[in-house]
Short mmCIF file of C-alpha atoms and ligand atoms in Angstrom, two decimals:
data_model
loop_
_atom_site.label_atom_id
_atom_site.label_comp_id
_atom_site.label_asym_id
_atom_site.label_seq_id
_atom_site.Cartn_x
_atom_site.Cartn_y
_atom_site.Cartn_z
CA MET A 1 -177.48 -87.07 118.32
CA VAL A 2 -176.71 -89.76 115.72
CA ARG A 3 -173.52 -89.17 113.90
CA SER A 4 -172.93 -90.19 110.37
CA VAL A 5 -170.74 -93.32 110.26
CA PHE A 6 -169.44 -92.79 106.78
CA ARG A 7 -167.53 -89.77 105.71
CA LYS A 8 -166.21 -90.52 102.25
CA GLY A 9 -167.38 -92.24 99.13
CA ASN A 10 -170.81 -93.08 100.40
CA GLY A 11 -173.11 -94.83 98.07
CA PRO A 12 -176.73 -93.89 98.08
CA GLY A 13 -178.42 -96.95 99.70
CA LEU A 14 -179.47 -97.25 103.29
CA LEU A 15 -179.39 -100.62 105.03
CA LYS A 16 -181.42 -101.32 108.20
CA VAL A 17 -179.67 -103.69 110.58
CA GLY A 18 -181.58 -103.93 113.90
CA ALA A 19 -181.95 -100.43 115.24
CA ARG A 20 -179.40 -98.81 112.92
CA SER A 21 -179.19 -97.55 109.40
CA PHE A 22 -175.89 -97.79 107.64
CA ASN A 23 -175.09 -96.77 104.11
CA VAL A 24 -174.36 -99.62 101.76
CA GLY A 25 -173.15 -99.86 98.22
CA MET A 26 -170.37 -97.36 98.92
CA THR A 27 -166.96 -97.72 97.40
CA HIS A 28 -165.20 -96.93 100.66
CA GLU A 29 -165.12 -99.62 103.35
CA TRP A 30 -165.47 -98.09 106.79
CA TRP A 31 -162.55 -99.99 108.40
CA ARG A 32 -159.99 -98.72 105.92
CA ASP A 33 -159.42 -95.45 107.79
CA ALA A 34 -161.37 -96.05 110.97
CA VAL A 35 -160.11 -95.07 114.37
CA ILE A 36 -160.93 -98.03 116.57
CA TYR A 37 -160.97 -97.65 120.38
CA GLN A 38 -159.87 -100.70 122.36
CA VAL A 39 -161.87 -101.40 125.50
CA TYR A 40 -160.16 -103.82 127.83
CA VAL A 41 -163.43 -104.60 129.52
CA ARG A 42 -162.35 -105.46 133.01
CA SER A 43 -160.46 -102.20 133.39
CA PHE A 44 -162.70 -99.70 131.59
CA ALA A 45 -165.86 -99.15 133.71
CA ASP A 46 -167.60 -101.15 136.34
CA GLY A 47 -171.41 -101.06 136.38
CA ASP A 48 -172.15 -103.32 139.34
CA GLY A 49 -169.64 -102.16 141.94
CA ASP A 50 -167.70 -105.45 142.25
CA GLY A 51 -164.45 -103.69 141.26
CA ILE A 52 -164.22 -105.41 137.84
CA GLY A 53 -165.17 -103.61 134.61
CA ASP A 54 -168.15 -105.03 132.82
CA LEU A 55 -170.45 -104.60 129.78
CA PRO A 56 -173.01 -102.37 131.60
CA GLY A 57 -170.18 -100.14 132.77
CA ALA A 58 -168.72 -99.94 129.18
CA ARG A 59 -172.21 -99.34 127.82
CA SER A 60 -172.68 -96.36 130.09
CA ARG A 61 -169.51 -94.81 128.71
CA LEU A 62 -170.48 -95.11 125.04
CA PRO A 63 -171.47 -91.42 124.86
CA TYR A 64 -167.94 -90.53 125.96
CA LEU A 65 -166.53 -92.58 123.08
CA ALA A 66 -168.91 -91.03 120.59
CA ASP A 67 -167.93 -87.61 121.83
CA LEU A 68 -164.25 -88.53 121.63
CA GLY A 69 -164.84 -89.10 117.91
CA VAL A 70 -163.78 -92.68 117.35
CA ASP A 71 -165.48 -94.77 114.70
CA ALA A 72 -165.58 -98.21 116.40
CA VAL A 73 -165.07 -99.98 119.68
CA TRP A 74 -163.11 -103.24 120.08
CA LEU A 75 -164.19 -105.19 123.20
CA THR A 76 -161.64 -107.63 124.64
CA PRO A 77 -163.07 -111.00 125.64
CA PHE A 78 -166.12 -110.86 127.93
CA TYR A 79 -167.07 -114.53 127.42
CA THR A 80 -167.53 -117.15 130.13
CA SER A 81 -164.08 -117.71 131.49
CA PRO A 82 -162.31 -118.80 134.68
CA MET A 83 -160.10 -115.77 134.01
CA ALA A 84 -156.72 -117.59 134.06
CA ASP A 85 -155.62 -115.06 131.40
CA GLY A 86 -158.00 -112.15 131.85
CA GLY A 87 -160.70 -113.75 129.71
CA TYR A 88 -158.38 -115.04 126.87
CA ASP A 89 -159.21 -118.43 128.28
CA VAL A 90 -162.69 -118.92 126.96
CA ALA A 91 -165.00 -121.62 128.36
CA ASP A 92 -168.11 -120.68 126.38
CA TYR A 93 -167.78 -118.64 123.23
CA ARG A 94 -171.46 -117.85 123.00
CA ASP A 95 -172.05 -116.50 126.46
CA VAL A 96 -170.99 -113.69 128.74
CA ASP A 97 -169.19 -114.34 132.02
CA PRO A 98 -171.31 -113.20 135.01
CA LEU A 99 -168.35 -110.97 135.99
CA PHE A 100 -168.96 -108.99 132.83
CA GLY A 101 -172.81 -109.15 132.71
CA THR A 102 -175.21 -111.13 130.56
CA LEU A 103 -175.83 -111.85 126.94
CA ASP A 104 -178.53 -109.19 127.05
CA ASP A 105 -175.93 -106.68 128.15
CA ALA A 106 -173.81 -107.61 125.09
CA LYS A 107 -176.84 -107.14 122.84
CA GLY A 108 -177.65 -103.85 124.55
CA PHE A 109 -174.10 -102.67 124.12
CA ILE A 110 -174.21 -103.40 120.39
CA VAL A 111 -177.56 -101.67 119.93
CA ASP A 112 -176.51 -98.55 121.89
CA ALA A 113 -173.17 -98.31 120.13
CA HIS A 114 -174.83 -98.50 116.73
CA ALA A 115 -177.41 -95.87 117.70
CA LEU A 116 -174.45 -93.57 118.45
CA GLY A 117 -172.80 -94.36 115.11
CA LEU A 118 -170.10 -96.57 116.59
CA ARG A 119 -169.18 -99.97 115.10
CA VAL A 120 -168.50 -102.86 117.42
CA ILE A 121 -165.64 -105.41 117.10
CA VAL A 122 -165.41 -108.39 119.42
CA ASP A 123 -162.42 -110.56 120.20
CA ILE A 124 -162.36 -114.16 119.07
CA VAL A 125 -159.88 -116.60 120.56
CA PRO A 126 -159.42 -119.59 118.22
CA ASN A 127 -155.94 -120.82 119.04
CA HIS A 128 -156.86 -122.15 122.41
CA SER A 129 -159.87 -122.50 124.73
CA SER A 130 -160.05 -122.67 128.48
CA ASP A 131 -159.37 -125.99 130.13
CA GLN A 132 -162.88 -125.46 131.53
CA HIS A 133 -164.40 -125.49 128.03
CA GLU A 134 -166.90 -128.36 127.73
CA TRP A 135 -164.74 -130.14 125.12
CA PHE A 136 -161.70 -130.27 127.34
CA ARG A 137 -163.71 -131.21 130.40
CA ALA A 138 -165.47 -134.03 128.44
CA GLY A 139 -162.00 -135.38 127.40
CA LEU A 140 -162.52 -134.83 123.71
CA ARG A 141 -158.77 -135.19 123.08
CA ASP A 142 -158.98 -135.13 119.28
CA ARG A 143 -160.03 -131.47 119.49
CA TYR A 144 -156.85 -130.57 121.32
CA ILE A 145 -153.19 -131.45 120.81
CA PHE A 146 -152.20 -134.43 122.96
CA ARG A 147 -148.96 -136.34 122.41
CA PRO A 148 -146.99 -138.97 124.29
CA GLY A 149 -143.81 -137.66 126.01
CA LYS A 150 -140.19 -138.40 125.27
CA GLY A 151 -137.79 -140.29 127.56
CA SER A 152 -137.91 -143.85 128.67
CA ASP A 153 -141.14 -143.30 130.55
CA GLY A 154 -142.57 -140.42 128.51
CA GLU A 155 -141.47 -138.16 131.34
CA LEU A 156 -140.15 -135.47 129.03
CA PRO A 157 -142.33 -133.09 127.00
CA PRO A 158 -142.95 -134.11 123.31
CA ASN A 159 -140.71 -131.26 122.05
CA ASP A 160 -138.88 -128.09 123.25
CA TRP A 161 -141.57 -125.57 122.56
CA GLU A 162 -141.95 -122.86 125.20
CA SER A 163 -145.10 -121.23 126.57
CA LEU A 164 -145.16 -117.49 125.75
CA PHE A 165 -145.86 -117.06 129.43
CA GLY A 166 -142.77 -118.92 130.50
CA GLY A 167 -141.95 -122.58 131.04
CA PRO A 168 -142.64 -125.49 128.72
CA ALA A 169 -145.61 -125.32 126.40
CA TRP A 170 -146.69 -128.83 127.51
CA THR A 171 -148.49 -130.20 130.53
CA ARG A 172 -148.67 -133.85 131.44
CA VAL A 173 -151.95 -135.41 132.39
CA GLN A 174 -152.68 -138.39 134.60
CA ASP A 175 -152.41 -141.07 131.90
CA GLY A 176 -148.89 -139.83 131.04
CA ASN A 177 -149.71 -137.97 127.86
CA TRP A 178 -149.00 -134.28 127.37
CA TYR A 179 -151.16 -131.49 125.91
CA LEU A 180 -149.94 -128.37 124.14
CA HIS A 181 -150.57 -124.90 125.45
CA LEU A 182 -148.64 -122.03 123.89
CA PHE A 183 -149.88 -119.82 126.69
CA ALA A 184 -150.97 -120.78 130.24
CA ARG A 185 -151.62 -124.46 131.05
CA GLU A 186 -155.29 -123.46 131.51
CA GLN A 187 -155.28 -122.56 127.76
CA PRO A 188 -154.97 -125.83 125.78
CA ASP A 189 -154.32 -125.29 122.09
CA LEU A 190 -157.16 -126.43 119.86
CA ASN A 191 -156.45 -129.01 117.13
CA TRP A 192 -157.24 -127.27 113.81
CA GLU A 193 -156.62 -130.53 111.91
CA ASN A 194 -160.03 -131.60 113.24
CA PRO A 195 -162.95 -130.47 111.00
CA ASP A 196 -165.18 -130.19 114.13
CA VAL A 197 -162.98 -127.27 115.27
CA HIS A 198 -163.47 -125.52 111.96
CA ALA A 199 -167.21 -126.03 112.07
CA GLU A 200 -167.47 -124.81 115.62
CA PHE A 201 -165.70 -121.52 114.91
CA LEU A 202 -167.71 -120.81 111.78
CA ASP A 203 -170.77 -121.21 113.92
CA ILE A 204 -169.33 -118.94 116.61
CA LEU A 205 -168.59 -116.26 114.01
CA ARG A 206 -172.23 -116.50 112.83
CA PHE A 207 -173.54 -116.29 116.34
CA TRP A 208 -171.94 -112.93 116.89
CA LEU A 209 -172.52 -111.62 113.37
CA ASP A 210 -176.21 -112.45 113.87
CA LEU A 211 -176.14 -110.24 116.97
CA GLY A 212 -174.87 -107.44 114.85
CA VAL A 213 -171.14 -107.16 115.51
CA ASP A 214 -169.23 -105.39 112.76
CA GLY A 215 -166.10 -107.49 113.04
CA PHE A 216 -163.61 -109.57 115.00
CA ARG A 217 -160.19 -109.13 116.42
CA ILE A 218 -158.54 -112.51 116.01
CA ASP A 219 -156.34 -113.52 118.96
CA VAL A 220 -153.06 -115.22 118.13
CA ALA A 221 -154.21 -115.30 114.51
CA HIS A 222 -150.93 -116.80 113.29
CA GLY A 223 -151.00 -119.73 115.75
CA MET A 224 -153.64 -122.28 114.89
CA VAL A 225 -151.66 -124.44 112.54
CA LYS A 226 -148.50 -126.17 113.74
CA ALA A 227 -145.62 -127.40 111.50
CA PRO A 228 -145.96 -131.06 110.46
CA GLY A 229 -144.26 -133.32 112.95
CA MET A 230 -144.05 -130.43 115.43
CA PRO A 231 -140.19 -130.19 115.23
CA ASP A 232 -138.02 -128.77 118.01
CA VAL A 233 -137.04 -125.10 117.83
CA GLY A 234 -133.61 -126.02 118.95
CA HIS A 235 -133.06 -123.43 121.59
CA SER A 236 -134.69 -121.55 124.49
CA GLY A 237 -135.67 -117.87 124.70
CA GLN A 238 -138.26 -118.40 121.98
CA LEU A 239 -140.46 -115.52 123.14
CA ASP A 240 -137.73 -113.10 121.98
CA LEU A 241 -138.02 -114.49 118.46
CA LEU A 242 -141.71 -113.53 118.20
CA GLY A 243 -142.29 -111.44 115.13
CA SER A 244 -138.75 -111.73 113.83
CA ALA A 245 -137.96 -115.39 113.14
CA GLU A 246 -139.71 -118.50 111.81
CA LEU A 247 -141.10 -120.73 114.53
CA PRO A 248 -142.75 -124.11 113.94
CA TYR A 249 -145.82 -123.16 115.94
CA PHE A 250 -146.51 -119.77 114.30
CA ASP A 251 -147.28 -118.40 110.90
CA GLN A 252 -147.64 -121.73 109.11
CA ASP A 253 -149.07 -121.55 105.60
CA GLY A 254 -152.06 -123.70 106.52
CA VAL A 255 -153.48 -120.87 108.66
CA HIS A 256 -154.56 -119.04 105.55
CA GLU A 257 -157.02 -121.73 104.63
CA ILE A 258 -158.86 -121.03 107.83
CA TYR A 259 -159.16 -117.33 106.95
CA ARG A 260 -160.49 -118.13 103.53
CA GLU A 261 -163.27 -120.04 105.20
CA TRP A 262 -163.90 -117.24 107.63
CA ARG A 263 -163.91 -114.59 104.91
CA LYS A 264 -166.73 -116.39 103.08
CA VAL A 265 -168.82 -116.20 106.24
CA LEU A 266 -168.05 -112.54 106.75
CA ASN A 267 -169.01 -111.84 103.13
CA GLU A 268 -172.37 -113.46 103.61
CA TYR A 269 -173.37 -110.59 105.90
CA PRO A 270 -174.31 -107.08 104.75
CA GLY A 271 -172.58 -103.99 106.04
CA ASP A 272 -168.86 -104.48 105.55
CA ARG A 273 -168.16 -106.96 108.40
CA MET A 274 -164.40 -107.23 108.96
CA ALA A 275 -161.65 -109.05 110.83
CA VAL A 276 -158.31 -107.89 112.14
CA ALA A 277 -155.47 -110.35 112.86
CA GLU A 278 -153.33 -110.18 115.97
CA ALA A 279 -150.43 -111.79 114.21
CA TRP A 280 -146.70 -111.72 114.73
CA PRO A 281 -145.25 -113.01 111.45
CA PRO A 282 -141.50 -112.65 110.91
CA SER A 283 -141.68 -110.06 108.15
CA PRO A 284 -143.97 -107.48 106.56
CA GLU A 285 -144.23 -109.70 103.57
CA ARG A 286 -145.52 -112.56 105.65
CA THR A 287 -147.92 -110.16 107.41
CA ALA A 288 -149.32 -109.03 104.05
CA LEU A 289 -150.44 -112.59 103.35
CA TYR A 290 -153.10 -112.36 106.05
CA VAL A 291 -154.80 -109.45 104.32
CA ARG A 292 -155.05 -110.96 100.79
CA PRO A 293 -158.42 -110.10 99.21
CA ASP A 294 -159.96 -113.48 100.17
CA GLU A 295 -158.60 -113.45 103.75
CA LEU A 296 -158.76 -110.87 106.51
CA HIS A 297 -159.20 -107.16 106.24
CA GLN A 298 -156.45 -105.96 108.54
CA ALA A 299 -153.46 -107.19 110.54
CA PHE A 300 -152.04 -105.22 113.45
CA ASN A 301 -148.76 -103.52 112.71
CA PHE A 302 -146.78 -104.10 115.86
CA HIS A 303 -143.57 -102.76 114.37
CA PHE A 304 -144.95 -99.27 114.74
CA LEU A 305 -145.53 -99.91 118.40
CA LYS A 306 -142.00 -101.21 118.80
CA ALA A 307 -140.25 -98.25 117.18
CA ASP A 308 -138.04 -96.23 119.57
CA TRP A 309 -138.64 -92.51 119.78
CA ALA A 310 -136.52 -91.22 116.93
CA ALA A 311 -137.21 -90.19 113.35
CA GLU A 312 -135.36 -93.06 111.69
CA PRO A 313 -137.17 -96.09 113.25
CA PHE A 314 -140.54 -94.46 112.57
CA ARG A 315 -139.57 -93.63 109.00
CA ALA A 316 -138.48 -97.24 108.45
CA VAL A 317 -141.60 -98.77 109.84
CA ILE A 318 -143.85 -96.36 107.90
CA ASP A 319 -141.92 -97.16 104.70
CA GLU A 320 -142.04 -100.87 105.29
CA THR A 321 -145.73 -100.76 106.12
CA LEU A 322 -146.83 -98.75 103.14
CA ALA A 323 -144.60 -100.68 100.78
CA ALA A 324 -146.33 -103.91 101.72
CA GLY A 325 -149.33 -102.48 99.91
CA ALA A 326 -151.82 -103.99 102.32
CA PRO A 327 -154.33 -102.02 104.37
CA ALA A 328 -152.29 -100.30 107.05
CA THR A 329 -153.02 -100.27 110.76
CA TRP A 330 -151.20 -98.20 113.41
CA VAL A 331 -151.04 -99.08 117.08
CA LEU A 332 -149.14 -97.23 119.91
CA SER A 333 -150.43 -99.16 122.88
CA ASN A 334 -152.63 -102.13 123.88
CA HIS A 335 -153.28 -104.35 126.88
CA ASP A 336 -150.14 -106.43 126.37
CA VAL A 337 -147.39 -103.76 126.25
CA HIS A 338 -146.10 -100.96 128.40
CA ARG A 339 -148.04 -97.76 127.70
CA HIS A 340 -146.30 -95.46 125.29
CA VAL A 341 -146.16 -92.43 127.59
CA THR A 342 -143.76 -94.57 129.65
CA ARG A 343 -141.95 -96.10 126.69
CA TYR A 344 -141.21 -92.67 125.36
CA GLY A 345 -139.49 -91.51 128.53
CA GLY A 346 -142.32 -91.09 131.10
CA GLY A 347 -143.46 -87.92 132.95
CA ASP A 348 -143.81 -84.68 131.05
CA LEU A 349 -141.39 -85.79 128.37
CA GLY A 350 -143.21 -89.04 127.70
CA ARG A 351 -146.54 -87.21 127.60
CA ARG A 352 -145.20 -84.56 125.26
CA ARG A 353 -143.93 -87.22 122.91
CA ALA A 354 -147.13 -89.18 123.21
CA ARG A 355 -149.04 -86.09 122.08
CA ALA A 356 -146.77 -85.82 119.01
CA ALA A 357 -147.13 -89.54 118.38
CA ALA A 358 -150.92 -89.21 118.33
CA LEU A 359 -150.70 -86.65 115.63
CA LEU A 360 -148.24 -88.82 113.69
CA MET A 361 -150.40 -91.97 114.00
CA LEU A 362 -153.66 -90.24 113.11
CA ALA A 363 -152.16 -88.56 110.06
CA LEU A 364 -150.98 -91.82 108.41
CA PRO A 365 -152.93 -93.55 105.72
CA GLY A 366 -154.94 -96.47 107.16
CA SER A 367 -156.68 -97.15 110.38
CA ALA A 368 -155.53 -96.50 113.94
CA TYR A 369 -156.21 -98.36 117.16
CA VAL A 370 -156.37 -96.30 120.33
CA TYR A 371 -156.03 -98.14 123.67
CA GLN A 372 -158.30 -97.01 126.51
CA GLY A 373 -156.63 -94.40 128.63
CA GLU A 374 -154.22 -93.40 125.96
CA GLU A 375 -156.42 -90.39 125.29
CA LEU A 376 -155.92 -89.49 128.95
CA GLY A 377 -152.16 -89.84 128.72
CA LEU A 378 -152.05 -92.62 131.33
CA PRO A 379 -148.56 -93.99 131.96
CA GLU A 380 -147.64 -97.63 132.73
CA VAL A 381 -147.96 -98.41 136.45
CA LEU A 382 -144.61 -99.86 137.26
CA ASP A 383 -144.93 -100.23 141.04
CA LEU A 384 -148.04 -102.37 141.56
CA PRO A 385 -147.60 -104.37 144.76
CA ASP A 386 -146.63 -108.02 144.13
CA GLU A 387 -149.74 -109.33 145.82
CA VAL A 388 -152.15 -107.67 143.38
CA LEU A 389 -150.51 -108.99 140.25
CA GLN A 390 -152.78 -111.22 138.20
CA ASP A 391 -151.02 -111.73 134.83
CA PRO A 392 -150.25 -115.45 134.48
CA ARG A 393 -146.73 -114.48 133.39
CA TRP A 394 -146.00 -113.46 137.00
CA GLU A 395 -146.69 -116.94 138.37
CA ARG A 396 -145.30 -118.85 135.41
CA SER A 397 -142.03 -116.97 135.46
CA GLY A 398 -141.47 -117.81 139.11
CA HIS A 399 -142.09 -114.15 140.01
CA THR A 400 -139.41 -112.78 137.77
CA VAL A 401 -141.52 -111.23 135.04
CA ARG A 402 -144.12 -108.81 136.42
CA GLY A 403 -146.31 -109.07 133.37
CA ARG A 404 -148.92 -106.86 131.80
CA ASP A 405 -151.05 -105.63 134.70
CA GLY A 406 -149.31 -102.17 134.70
CA CYS A 407 -151.15 -101.23 131.44
CA ARG A 408 -154.45 -102.68 132.72
CA VAL A 409 -154.97 -100.48 135.73
CA PRO A 410 -158.60 -99.22 135.80
CA VAL A 411 -159.41 -96.05 133.91
CA PRO A 412 -159.81 -92.91 136.16
CA TRP A 413 -163.10 -91.24 135.25
CA THR A 414 -163.44 -88.74 138.14
CA SER A 415 -160.99 -87.08 140.54
CA THR A 416 -162.64 -88.54 143.66
CA GLY A 417 -164.19 -91.82 144.78
CA PRO A 418 -162.82 -95.15 145.86
CA SER A 419 -161.50 -95.99 142.39
CA LEU A 420 -161.71 -92.57 140.74
CA GLY A 421 -165.17 -93.23 139.21
CA PHE A 422 -164.20 -96.61 137.76
CA SER A 423 -166.36 -98.49 140.27
CA LYS A 424 -168.52 -97.77 143.28
CA GLY A 425 -166.06 -99.93 145.10
CA THR A 426 -162.38 -100.55 144.99
CA GLY A 427 -160.95 -101.46 141.61
CA TRP A 428 -159.31 -104.87 140.95
CA LEU A 429 -155.94 -103.06 140.62
CA PRO A 430 -155.06 -99.92 142.57
CA GLN A 431 -154.63 -96.67 140.71
CA PRO A 432 -151.71 -94.37 141.54
CA GLU A 433 -152.74 -91.38 143.70
CA ASP A 434 -151.81 -88.83 141.09
CA TRP A 435 -154.19 -90.28 138.56
CA ALA A 436 -156.99 -88.05 139.93
CA LYS A 437 -155.62 -85.23 137.82
CA LEU A 438 -155.50 -87.54 134.77
CA SER A 439 -159.21 -88.42 135.11
CA ALA A 440 -161.54 -87.88 132.26
CA ALA A 441 -163.52 -85.44 134.36
CA GLU A 442 -160.46 -83.29 135.04
CA GLN A 443 -159.45 -83.27 131.41
CA GLN A 444 -162.81 -82.89 129.85
CA ASP A 445 -162.90 -79.10 129.70
CA ALA A 446 -159.18 -78.35 129.98
CA PRO A 447 -158.26 -77.04 126.54
CA GLU A 448 -154.64 -78.26 126.72
CA SER A 449 -155.33 -81.73 128.15
CA MET A 450 -154.51 -84.94 126.31
CA LEU A 451 -158.23 -85.66 126.10
CA SER A 452 -158.91 -82.36 124.41
CA LEU A 453 -156.00 -83.00 122.03
CA TYR A 454 -157.38 -86.39 120.99
CA ARG A 455 -160.91 -84.97 120.61
CA ASN A 456 -159.64 -82.08 118.45
CA VAL A 457 -157.43 -84.23 116.34
CA LEU A 458 -160.11 -86.79 115.72
CA ARG A 459 -162.58 -84.08 114.83
CA ALA A 460 -160.07 -82.48 112.47
CA ARG A 461 -159.24 -85.80 110.86
CA ARG A 462 -162.87 -86.24 109.90
CA GLY A 463 -162.90 -82.94 108.07
CA LEU A 464 -159.66 -83.35 106.11
CA GLU A 465 -159.23 -84.41 102.58
CA PHE A 466 -156.28 -86.79 102.24
CA GLY A 467 -154.34 -87.25 99.02
CA PRO A 468 -151.50 -89.66 98.16
CA PHE A 469 -148.71 -90.11 100.69
CA GLU A 470 -145.41 -88.47 99.93
CA TRP A 471 -142.30 -87.90 102.17
CA LEU A 472 -140.97 -84.34 102.60
CA ASP A 473 -137.41 -83.69 103.47
CA PHE A 474 -136.83 -81.46 106.47
CA GLY A 475 -133.66 -83.13 107.70
CA GLU A 476 -132.91 -86.34 109.41
CA ASP A 477 -134.47 -85.60 112.78
CA VAL A 478 -137.79 -84.57 111.29
CA LEU A 479 -140.48 -86.73 109.85
CA ALA A 480 -142.66 -84.84 107.39
CA PHE A 481 -145.08 -86.06 104.80
CA ARG A 482 -147.88 -84.74 102.70
CA ARG A 483 -151.10 -86.35 101.67
CA GLY A 484 -152.33 -83.94 99.04
CA GLU A 485 -152.75 -80.49 100.61
CA PHE A 486 -152.47 -81.97 104.08
CA VAL A 487 -149.05 -82.05 105.77
CA CYS A 488 -147.87 -83.66 109.03
CA ILE A 489 -144.49 -82.75 110.48
CA VAL A 490 -142.87 -84.14 113.66
CA ASN A 491 -139.72 -82.74 115.19
CA PHE A 492 -137.89 -85.74 116.78
CA GLY A 493 -134.70 -83.69 117.20
CA SER A 494 -133.36 -81.84 120.25
CA THR A 495 -133.42 -78.37 118.80
CA VAL A 496 -136.15 -76.05 117.71
CA MET A 497 -136.79 -76.26 113.99
CA ARG A 498 -137.77 -73.26 111.95
CA LEU A 499 -139.96 -73.35 108.91
CA THR A 500 -141.76 -70.87 106.81
CA GLU A 501 -145.32 -70.46 108.00
CA PRO A 502 -147.23 -72.94 105.88
CA GLY A 503 -150.92 -72.70 104.99
CA ARG A 504 -153.44 -73.14 107.77
CA VAL A 505 -152.24 -74.84 110.93
CA VAL A 506 -154.91 -77.43 111.74
CA VAL A 507 -153.60 -78.62 115.05
CA ALA A 508 -150.32 -78.79 117.02
CA SER A 509 -149.38 -81.32 119.71
CA SER A 510 -147.74 -78.63 121.93
CA HIS A 511 -147.09 -74.90 121.82
CA TYR A 512 -145.02 -73.62 118.93
CA GLY A 513 -143.62 -70.21 118.19
CA LEU A 514 -144.66 -67.91 115.38
CA GLU A 515 -142.50 -64.95 114.46
CA GLY A 516 -142.05 -62.98 111.27
CA GLY A 517 -143.80 -65.53 109.09
CA GLN A 518 -141.74 -68.36 110.62
CA ILE A 519 -142.93 -71.22 112.75
CA GLN A 520 -140.62 -72.43 115.47
CA LEU A 521 -141.31 -76.06 116.17
CA PRO A 522 -139.87 -77.22 119.46
CA PRO A 523 -138.47 -80.79 119.99
CA ASP A 524 -140.98 -83.56 120.38
CA THR A 525 -143.74 -81.56 118.74
CA ALA A 526 -145.98 -82.35 115.78
CA LEU A 527 -147.96 -80.08 113.58
CA TRP A 528 -150.69 -80.58 111.05
CA TRP A 529 -151.38 -78.06 108.35
CA GLU A 530 -153.17 -77.86 105.10
C1 NOJ B 601 -152.92 -112.10 122.83
C2 NOJ B 601 -153.71 -111.32 123.77
O1 NOJ B 601 -153.66 -109.97 123.44
C3 NOJ B 601 -153.14 -111.54 125.15
O2 NOJ B 601 -153.70 -110.70 126.16
C4 NOJ B 601 -153.39 -112.97 125.55
O3 NOJ B 601 -152.72 -113.25 126.76
C5 NOJ B 601 -152.75 -113.91 124.46
N1 NOJ B 601 -153.09 -113.51 123.16
C6 NOJ B 601 -153.28 -115.37 124.64
O4 NOJ B 601 -154.64 -115.39 124.32
#
């Protein structure tokens, strides 16, 4: 069955793009309140049995995503890559790595997704390429950032910048010069002062737009322009400053010129093509600059993801986000951070809070990003054996930082099989034994499962009319707001809260009591009513 993509404010026209028909001329852009599901391709579903997720596998699960009720799918990089950083080291931006399938598989994925009413967003990685990219291999140094070193013999790096994966951000090559890599040494930073780099990325954008993608998630979107003269930061521990302080290699004003160029290209295409920035600017005001009308459409709001489980931090980040006046995004988990079931306390408590957090996130104005497996309540896997770890952080930190593999463990689809339905073979990371009961198959028809909750909430969200956002006061441990007739209330406190039975309860994250016209809302529980 083909679902309608647009729910509100549709204009009358129908546009044919490939196999799909989308409404155009509407006043409401689809991404403004879309729920976008992040597929970390190598851990989602494996179609060819080699233990690594791929595009055919992901394509076979599209009906599951349509049934879940999301609006769009974001695919993490599936391009040709030596996989030094799970595909964020791209060697060919216009082709698919054999590990993940073929270009035809990518085209087929887009066509099938559209036929199911799902939009498709692909990752683009413009801050750095792979050291196996043809430019780097051909020694085209003016497209990267090469500098002589310091010290009597150039034996010291050109400045004190640190790689986000640990160690210096510079690697020395045979002739004694150094090149910059803000991430792994296999990921040389591109030189955005060179017009060839600009032209190349405009062409890459067009390549994927021509294939029908609906948008881009821009990796390290705040990184491409470096401060003039590349000054020292002055101290170590620079990773800890990410998103809170000014750094000479991030969030430089010049980066906005790039997005003005990109926006013109996106605007050339019909059908509301969009781009979302993965950016860590030091303040909400600086973040808002990325989403000015002639730049990008969205920027991830990582402050929401960083909020501790308590009413006050969530209230603060919601206030700050909405006050910025830019299109809001909400994210609880992704492939770079510990999964939120674990961040919120783990086990039953963590899952209970994650259920409430889902209701909170999906009630807020704006769009929400759901990370694969979050709808199954998957926790972070904290005890992966050392020998299976693949995150470059593990090696670059001298085996002190375990890295991000624990949130990248393959999705369990069934309760049996060598990798719980992820692959015909063994998955590239082992799944904990007790994940059988968290599998999609186990949860599919269980009315109280996390999967059923997400499905119900996403369905309910589509049918609701949302008005303007307004806080309600139910005490300091409770977050409550209305959006017109619709109300969301979350009890972050440690005691049961009582409230007069409101209108119609739409959905609750956990059981609640009802007695004599009073609702008893237990701790860590959220409720929607209208
Ligand atoms: C952010 C991506 O989300 C992360 O996975 C990657 O390692 C870095 N950017 C470098 O590309």
